[in-house]
Amino acid sequence: MKMKRIPIVMDCDPGTDDALAMLMVHGAENIDLRAITTVAGNLNRETTAQNALNIAEYFDIPVPVAKGSYPIMKKFEALDTSIMGAGGLGNAVLPKAQREFSPYNSIELLHQEIQKAPGEIVILATGPLTNVALLLSVYLEDRELIKEIVIMGGAVYHGNHTPRTEFNIYTDAEAAKIVFQSGIPIKMIGTDVTYRTSVTKSDLDSLLAGGKRISRFIGDLMFYPGSEQHPFPEEGIYIWDGLAAAALICPECMEWKHVFVDVETRGLLTYGETVADMNNYLKQPPNVHIAFRCNKDIFIGIIRKTIEKIN
Ligand code: BDR
Ligand code: CA
């Protein structure tokens, strides 16, 4: 029997971990990647778009790639280049793609894909939520037609950018608020699960040792000077967006809690916080499934399959 594949659009800001997530969804048997839309986040919008196009061409990912937006209300602040390297892909350097970008911008391309498959598209968002919020604001009708949004972002207990915020949500909290309040089913893969799922070089050594160019590419993406820049470097690295891809490919590998979440956009110290009502004080209907744990063996197994599948 033919497996039903989940049609998705990936909205991303590559970025080392976005790059791995792109490959994971491209390689997954149960995912039908239909388009890649990019957004400013880790780097400016030209660089994230160019990185995505280069990766798509180098690994034969046959889908359109579009350029996206800068934050809606806030001045854009890229991630410090010491974190992912100046080009945003760690030690990896790819040839500049010969392919052209989609003639449409990220918002238009998302809209077109949603209209082609009403009620079916899942958006995998691994960057700031600017494009998705603009889509939901410009094309109101699409709110009813998106099946789900799987988000790498947010923090219930520990931030990775400010004490209580995660980078993607902090970068455009107004956009995140629009998305979290949209009523569309949301899965949030935030720091609560990523901080519990660190990966060491030895966890991946056997996978990265093979002579395949994808193994070398992932090694260069993940392990470079600076990749251990996080609160607990001895524990390994956090593959933030890779976990969001894994949540889409295999939701059963995560433990979820269904709660009400809203985004703080006014706080002096808390701007960008995803406020999760874990004890149901507000008596609001739950709107977000938050991942709290991931089966690391399954996660690494998905990376293994990606490497086996792609040349
Ligand atoms: C998120 O921020 C970016 O730096 C990563 O690509 C990931 O999407 C982690 O907070
Ligand atoms: Ca990202």
Short mmCIF file of C-alpha atoms and ligand atoms in Angstrom, two decimals:
data_model
loop_
_atom_site.label_atom_id
_atom_site.label_comp_id
_atom_site.label_asym_id
_atom_site.label_seq_id
_atom_site.Cartn_x
_atom_site.Cartn_y
_atom_site.Cartn_z
CA MET A 1 0.00 0.00 0.00
CA LYS A 2 1.27 3.47 -0.86
CA MET A 3 2.25 5.57 2.15
CA LYS A 4 0.33 8.82 2.56
CA ARG A 5 2.90 11.60 2.50
CA ILE A 6 2.42 14.85 4.39
CA PRO A 7 2.61 17.84 2.01
CA ILE A 8 4.69 20.60 3.55
CA VAL A 9 6.20 23.99 2.89
CA MET A 10 9.35 24.68 4.86
CA ASP A 11 9.83 28.28 5.97
CA CYS A 12 13.41 28.72 7.16
CA ASP A 13 16.50 30.88 7.69
CA PRO A 14 19.52 28.64 6.92
CA GLY A 15 21.50 28.58 9.20
CA THR A 16 23.32 25.36 10.03
CA ASP A 17 20.42 23.56 11.69
CA ASP A 18 17.90 24.78 9.13
CA ALA A 19 20.14 23.25 6.48
CA LEU A 20 20.08 19.87 8.22
CA ALA A 21 16.31 20.14 8.70
CA MET A 22 15.90 20.81 4.96
CA LEU A 23 17.78 17.62 4.17
CA MET A 24 15.81 15.63 6.75
CA VAL A 25 12.43 16.58 5.29
CA HIS A 26 13.71 16.15 1.74
CA GLY A 27 14.93 12.64 2.59
CA ALA A 28 11.95 11.51 4.67
CA GLU A 29 9.70 8.94 3.00
CA ASN A 30 6.54 10.26 4.64
CA ILE A 31 7.10 13.93 3.75
CA ASP A 32 6.26 15.61 0.46
CA LEU A 33 8.27 18.85 0.44
CA ARG A 34 6.55 21.24 -1.97
CA ALA A 35 8.37 24.56 -1.54
CA ILE A 36 11.01 26.31 0.53
CA THR A 37 10.34 29.83 1.68
CA THR A 38 13.02 31.83 3.45
CA VAL A 39 13.01 34.60 5.99
CA ALA A 40 15.52 36.88 7.69
CA GLY A 41 16.69 35.40 10.97
CA ASN A 42 20.07 33.85 11.53
CA LEU A 43 21.30 36.11 8.74
CA ASN A 44 19.82 38.81 6.52
CA ARG A 45 17.15 37.81 4.03
CA GLU A 46 19.46 37.69 1.01
CA THR A 47 21.88 35.32 2.71
CA THR A 48 19.29 32.93 4.12
CA ALA A 49 17.62 32.80 0.70
CA GLN A 50 20.92 32.22 -1.13
CA ASN A 51 21.94 29.50 1.33
CA ALA A 52 18.61 27.74 0.82
CA LEU A 53 18.93 27.94 -2.96
CA ASN A 54 22.52 26.65 -2.86
CA ILE A 55 21.51 23.70 -0.68
CA ALA A 56 18.51 22.92 -2.87
CA GLU A 57 20.67 22.85 -5.99
CA TYR A 58 23.58 20.94 -4.47
CA PHE A 59 21.34 18.18 -3.10
CA ASP A 60 18.83 18.13 -5.98
CA ILE A 61 15.84 19.29 -4.00
CA PRO A 62 13.45 19.99 -6.87
CA VAL A 63 11.20 22.63 -5.32
CA PRO A 64 10.91 26.41 -5.69
CA VAL A 65 12.85 28.58 -3.23
CA ALA A 66 11.55 32.05 -2.39
CA LYS A 67 12.91 35.13 -0.66
CA GLY A 68 11.11 36.45 2.38
CA SER A 69 10.77 39.25 4.84
CA TYR A 70 12.35 41.19 7.65
CA PRO A 71 10.59 41.45 11.05
CA ILE A 72 7.31 43.31 10.94
CA MET A 73 7.78 45.91 13.66
CA LYS A 74 11.22 45.41 15.09
CA LYS A 75 14.66 46.36 13.85
CA PHE A 76 16.29 43.25 12.39
CA GLU A 77 19.14 41.83 14.48
CA ALA A 78 20.91 38.86 12.91
CA LEU A 79 22.47 36.18 15.05
CA ASP A 80 26.05 36.89 16.08
CA THR A 81 28.22 35.51 13.25
CA SER A 82 30.49 33.79 15.77
CA ILE A 83 27.63 31.35 16.44
CA MET A 84 27.09 29.83 12.98
CA GLY A 85 30.04 31.26 11.07
CA ALA A 86 30.04 34.28 8.75
CA GLY A 87 28.15 32.47 5.98
CA GLY A 88 25.75 30.87 8.46
CA LEU A 89 26.62 27.27 7.53
CA GLY A 90 29.45 26.56 9.94
CA ASN A 91 32.43 25.20 8.02
CA ALA A 92 30.38 24.28 4.97
CA VAL A 93 30.82 26.21 1.75
CA LEU A 94 28.64 25.37 -1.25
CA PRO A 95 28.90 26.54 -4.85
CA LYS A 96 26.59 29.41 -5.76
CA ALA A 97 23.44 27.99 -7.33
CA GLN A 98 22.80 28.43 -11.05
CA ARG A 99 19.08 28.07 -10.43
CA GLU A 100 16.83 31.10 -10.15
CA PHE A 101 14.71 32.00 -7.17
CA SER A 102 10.97 31.61 -7.44
CA PRO A 103 9.48 34.70 -9.11
CA TYR A 104 7.17 34.90 -6.09
CA ASN A 105 8.11 36.06 -2.62
CA SER A 106 7.81 33.72 0.36
CA ILE A 107 4.33 34.90 1.29
CA GLU A 108 2.96 34.51 -2.23
CA LEU A 109 4.56 31.09 -2.62
CA LEU A 110 3.17 29.87 0.69
CA HIS A 111 -0.27 31.14 -0.37
CA GLN A 112 -0.09 29.36 -3.71
CA GLU A 113 0.87 26.03 -2.16
CA ILE A 114 -1.92 26.31 0.42
CA GLN A 115 -4.47 27.11 -2.29
CA LYS A 116 -3.32 24.11 -4.37
CA ALA A 117 -3.93 21.69 -1.49
CA PRO A 118 -6.60 23.23 0.74
CA GLY A 119 -6.64 21.72 4.23
CA GLU A 120 -3.57 19.60 3.65
CA ILE A 121 -0.42 21.72 3.92
CA VAL A 122 1.68 21.65 7.06
CA ILE A 123 4.10 24.56 7.46
CA LEU A 124 7.41 23.67 9.05
CA ALA A 125 8.70 26.99 10.40
CA THR A 126 12.30 26.96 11.54
CA GLY A 127 12.98 30.70 11.48
CA PRO A 128 11.24 33.79 12.83
CA LEU A 129 7.50 33.68 12.10
CA THR A 130 7.42 36.86 9.98
CA ASN A 131 6.40 35.26 6.67
CA VAL A 132 3.75 33.09 8.27
CA ALA A 133 2.24 36.04 10.15
CA LEU A 134 2.18 38.16 6.99
CA LEU A 135 0.57 35.30 5.08
CA LEU A 136 -2.15 35.01 7.74
CA SER A 137 -2.67 38.77 7.66
CA VAL A 138 -2.76 39.24 3.88
CA TYR A 139 -4.55 36.03 2.90
CA LEU A 140 -7.09 35.66 5.71
CA GLU A 141 -8.78 32.79 3.90
CA ASP A 142 -5.64 30.65 4.32
CA ARG A 143 -6.21 30.48 8.09
CA GLU A 144 -8.92 27.88 7.44
CA LEU A 145 -6.82 25.95 4.93
CA ILE A 146 -3.54 25.28 6.75
CA LYS A 147 -3.52 21.89 8.41
CA GLU A 148 -0.90 22.61 11.04
CA ILE A 149 2.16 24.75 11.81
CA VAL A 150 5.17 22.96 13.30
CA ILE A 151 7.42 25.59 14.85
CA MET A 152 10.99 25.53 16.07
CA GLY A 153 10.68 28.26 18.62
CA GLY A 154 9.67 29.28 22.08
CA ALA A 155 10.70 28.47 25.60
CA VAL A 156 8.56 27.57 28.58
CA TYR A 157 11.31 27.45 31.17
CA HIS A 158 14.74 28.41 29.79
CA GLY A 159 15.56 30.80 26.99
CA ASN A 160 18.51 30.58 24.64
CA HIS A 161 18.58 34.25 23.67
CA THR A 162 17.41 36.14 26.75
CA PRO A 163 16.71 34.54 30.13
CA ARG A 164 13.27 33.36 29.02
CA THR A 165 13.13 33.74 25.25
CA GLU A 166 14.15 31.67 22.29
CA PHE A 167 15.82 33.39 19.29
CA ASN A 168 13.18 32.83 16.58
CA ILE A 169 10.30 34.13 18.68
CA TYR A 170 12.38 37.02 20.08
CA THR A 171 13.41 38.08 16.57
CA ASP A 172 9.80 38.81 15.64
CA ALA A 173 7.51 38.47 18.64
CA GLU A 174 4.68 40.43 17.01
CA ALA A 175 4.66 37.93 14.17
CA ALA A 176 4.74 35.03 16.61
CA LYS A 177 1.76 36.48 18.46
CA ILE A 178 -0.29 36.59 15.26
CA VAL A 179 0.59 32.96 14.55
CA PHE A 180 -0.04 31.67 18.08
CA GLN A 181 -3.40 33.47 18.20
CA SER A 182 -4.48 32.25 14.76
CA GLY A 183 -6.43 29.20 15.87
CA ILE A 184 -4.41 26.98 13.50
CA PRO A 185 -3.15 23.79 15.23
CA ILE A 186 0.44 24.39 16.37
CA LYS A 187 3.25 22.12 17.50
CA MET A 188 6.00 23.97 19.35
CA ILE A 189 9.47 22.47 19.47
CA GLY A 190 11.18 24.91 21.77
CA THR A 191 14.15 24.99 24.06
CA ASP A 192 12.38 22.76 26.57
CA VAL A 193 12.96 19.76 24.32
CA THR A 194 16.10 20.90 22.51
CA TYR A 195 18.00 21.43 25.76
CA ARG A 196 17.14 17.86 26.72
CA THR A 197 18.29 16.38 23.43
CA SER A 198 21.89 17.39 22.95
CA VAL A 199 24.00 15.41 20.51
CA THR A 200 27.72 14.78 20.87
CA LYS A 201 30.22 14.23 18.10
CA SER A 202 30.54 10.58 19.11
CA ASP A 203 26.73 10.15 18.79
CA LEU A 204 27.11 11.01 15.11
CA ASP A 205 30.67 9.88 14.38
CA SER A 206 29.80 6.66 12.60
CA LEU A 207 27.25 8.48 10.43
CA LEU A 208 29.57 11.30 9.53
CA ALA A 209 32.59 9.09 8.89
CA GLY A 210 31.27 7.70 5.58
CA GLY A 211 32.71 9.16 2.40
CA LYS A 212 29.39 10.53 1.20
CA ARG A 213 29.29 14.23 0.49
CA ILE A 214 26.16 14.59 2.59
CA SER A 215 28.04 13.15 5.59
CA ARG A 216 30.83 15.65 5.08
CA PHE A 217 28.33 18.46 4.65
CA ILE A 218 26.46 17.60 7.86
CA GLY A 219 29.76 17.27 9.73
CA ASP A 220 30.79 20.72 8.50
CA LEU A 221 27.41 22.15 9.44
CA MET A 222 27.30 20.73 12.90
CA PHE A 223 30.86 20.62 14.20
CA TYR A 224 32.92 23.74 13.65
CA PRO A 225 34.64 26.17 15.99
CA GLY A 226 31.76 27.86 17.79
CA SER A 227 29.19 25.09 17.52
CA GLU A 228 29.56 24.34 21.21
CA GLN A 229 28.67 27.92 22.17
CA HIS A 230 25.78 27.23 24.47
CA PRO A 231 25.25 26.98 28.21
CA PHE A 232 26.45 23.36 28.57
CA PRO A 233 29.15 22.79 25.92
CA GLU A 234 30.34 19.56 27.51
CA GLU A 235 26.99 17.99 26.68
CA GLY A 236 27.34 18.39 22.93
CA ILE A 237 25.37 20.51 20.51
CA TYR A 238 21.69 21.28 20.10
CA ILE A 239 20.21 20.59 16.70
CA TRP A 240 17.26 22.94 17.16
CA ASP A 241 15.64 22.84 13.73
CA GLY A 242 16.54 19.20 13.19
CA LEU A 243 14.32 18.37 16.13
CA ALA A 244 11.44 20.28 14.57
CA ALA A 245 11.91 18.27 11.37
CA ALA A 246 11.96 15.09 13.47
CA ALA A 247 8.73 16.15 15.19
CA LEU A 248 7.11 16.37 11.80
CA ILE A 249 8.54 13.13 10.48
CA CYS A 250 7.86 11.17 13.67
CA PRO A 251 5.59 12.97 16.16
CA GLU A 252 5.50 9.80 18.27
CA CYS A 253 9.15 10.26 19.14
CA MET A 254 8.24 13.27 21.31
CA GLU A 255 6.28 13.72 24.52
CA TRP A 256 3.74 16.51 24.17
CA LYS A 257 1.62 18.71 26.45
CA HIS A 258 -1.41 20.51 25.04
CA VAL A 259 -1.71 23.92 26.69
CA PHE A 260 -2.64 27.55 26.09
CA VAL A 261 0.29 29.69 24.89
CA ASP A 262 0.47 33.38 24.06
CA VAL A 263 3.43 35.60 23.21
CA GLU A 264 4.57 38.59 25.27
CA THR A 265 5.24 41.65 23.09
CA ARG A 266 5.41 44.45 25.65
CA GLY A 267 7.60 43.28 28.52
CA LEU A 268 10.82 45.11 29.19
CA LEU A 269 12.56 41.92 30.28
CA THR A 270 10.21 39.41 28.74
CA TYR A 271 9.63 40.61 25.16
CA GLY A 272 9.34 37.48 23.04
CA GLU A 273 8.49 35.09 25.85
CA THR A 274 6.09 32.28 24.99
CA VAL A 275 3.87 32.31 28.06
CA ALA A 276 2.58 28.76 28.48
CA ASP A 277 -0.25 28.30 30.95
CA MET A 278 0.99 24.96 32.29
CA ASN A 279 -1.44 25.02 35.25
CA ASN A 280 -4.44 26.34 33.30
CA TYR A 281 -4.84 29.51 35.37
CA LEU A 282 -6.31 31.42 32.45
CA LYS A 283 -8.96 28.80 31.60
CA GLN A 284 -8.30 29.29 27.88
CA PRO A 285 -8.67 26.44 25.41
CA PRO A 286 -5.29 24.84 24.67
CA ASN A 287 -3.88 26.03 21.34
CA VAL A 288 -0.38 24.53 21.24
CA HIS A 289 1.16 21.09 21.62
CA ILE A 290 4.55 21.68 23.26
CA ALA A 291 7.27 19.04 23.00
CA PHE A 292 9.07 18.33 26.28
CA ARG A 293 11.04 15.19 25.53
CA CYS A 294 12.39 13.42 22.46
CA ASN A 295 13.61 9.88 22.01
CA LYS A 296 17.19 10.61 21.00
CA ASP A 297 17.76 7.21 19.36
CA ILE A 298 14.85 7.80 17.03
CA PHE A 299 16.12 11.30 16.30
CA ILE A 300 19.57 10.02 15.39
CA GLY A 301 17.93 7.23 13.38
CA ILE A 302 16.17 9.87 11.27
CA ILE A 303 19.50 11.58 10.59
CA ARG A 304 20.96 8.17 9.67
CA LYS A 305 18.16 7.56 7.16
CA THR A 306 18.66 11.04 5.70
CA ILE A 307 22.32 10.24 5.06
CA GLU A 308 21.46 6.85 3.56
CA LYS A 309 18.84 8.32 1.27
CA ILE A 310 20.61 11.39 -0.12
CA ASN A 311 23.81 11.44 -2.14
C1 BDR B 1 16.72 28.73 16.48
O1 BDR B 1 17.37 29.97 16.23
C2 BDR B 1 18.25 29.83 15.16
O2 BDR B 1 19.49 30.35 15.49
C3 BDR B 1 18.32 28.36 14.81
O3 BDR B 1 18.42 28.17 13.41
C4 BDR B 1 17.02 27.83 15.33
O4 BDR B 1 15.99 27.95 14.39
C5 BDR B 1 17.16 28.20 17.83
O5 BDR B 1 16.78 29.10 18.83
CA CA B 2 16.46 28.43 12.08
#
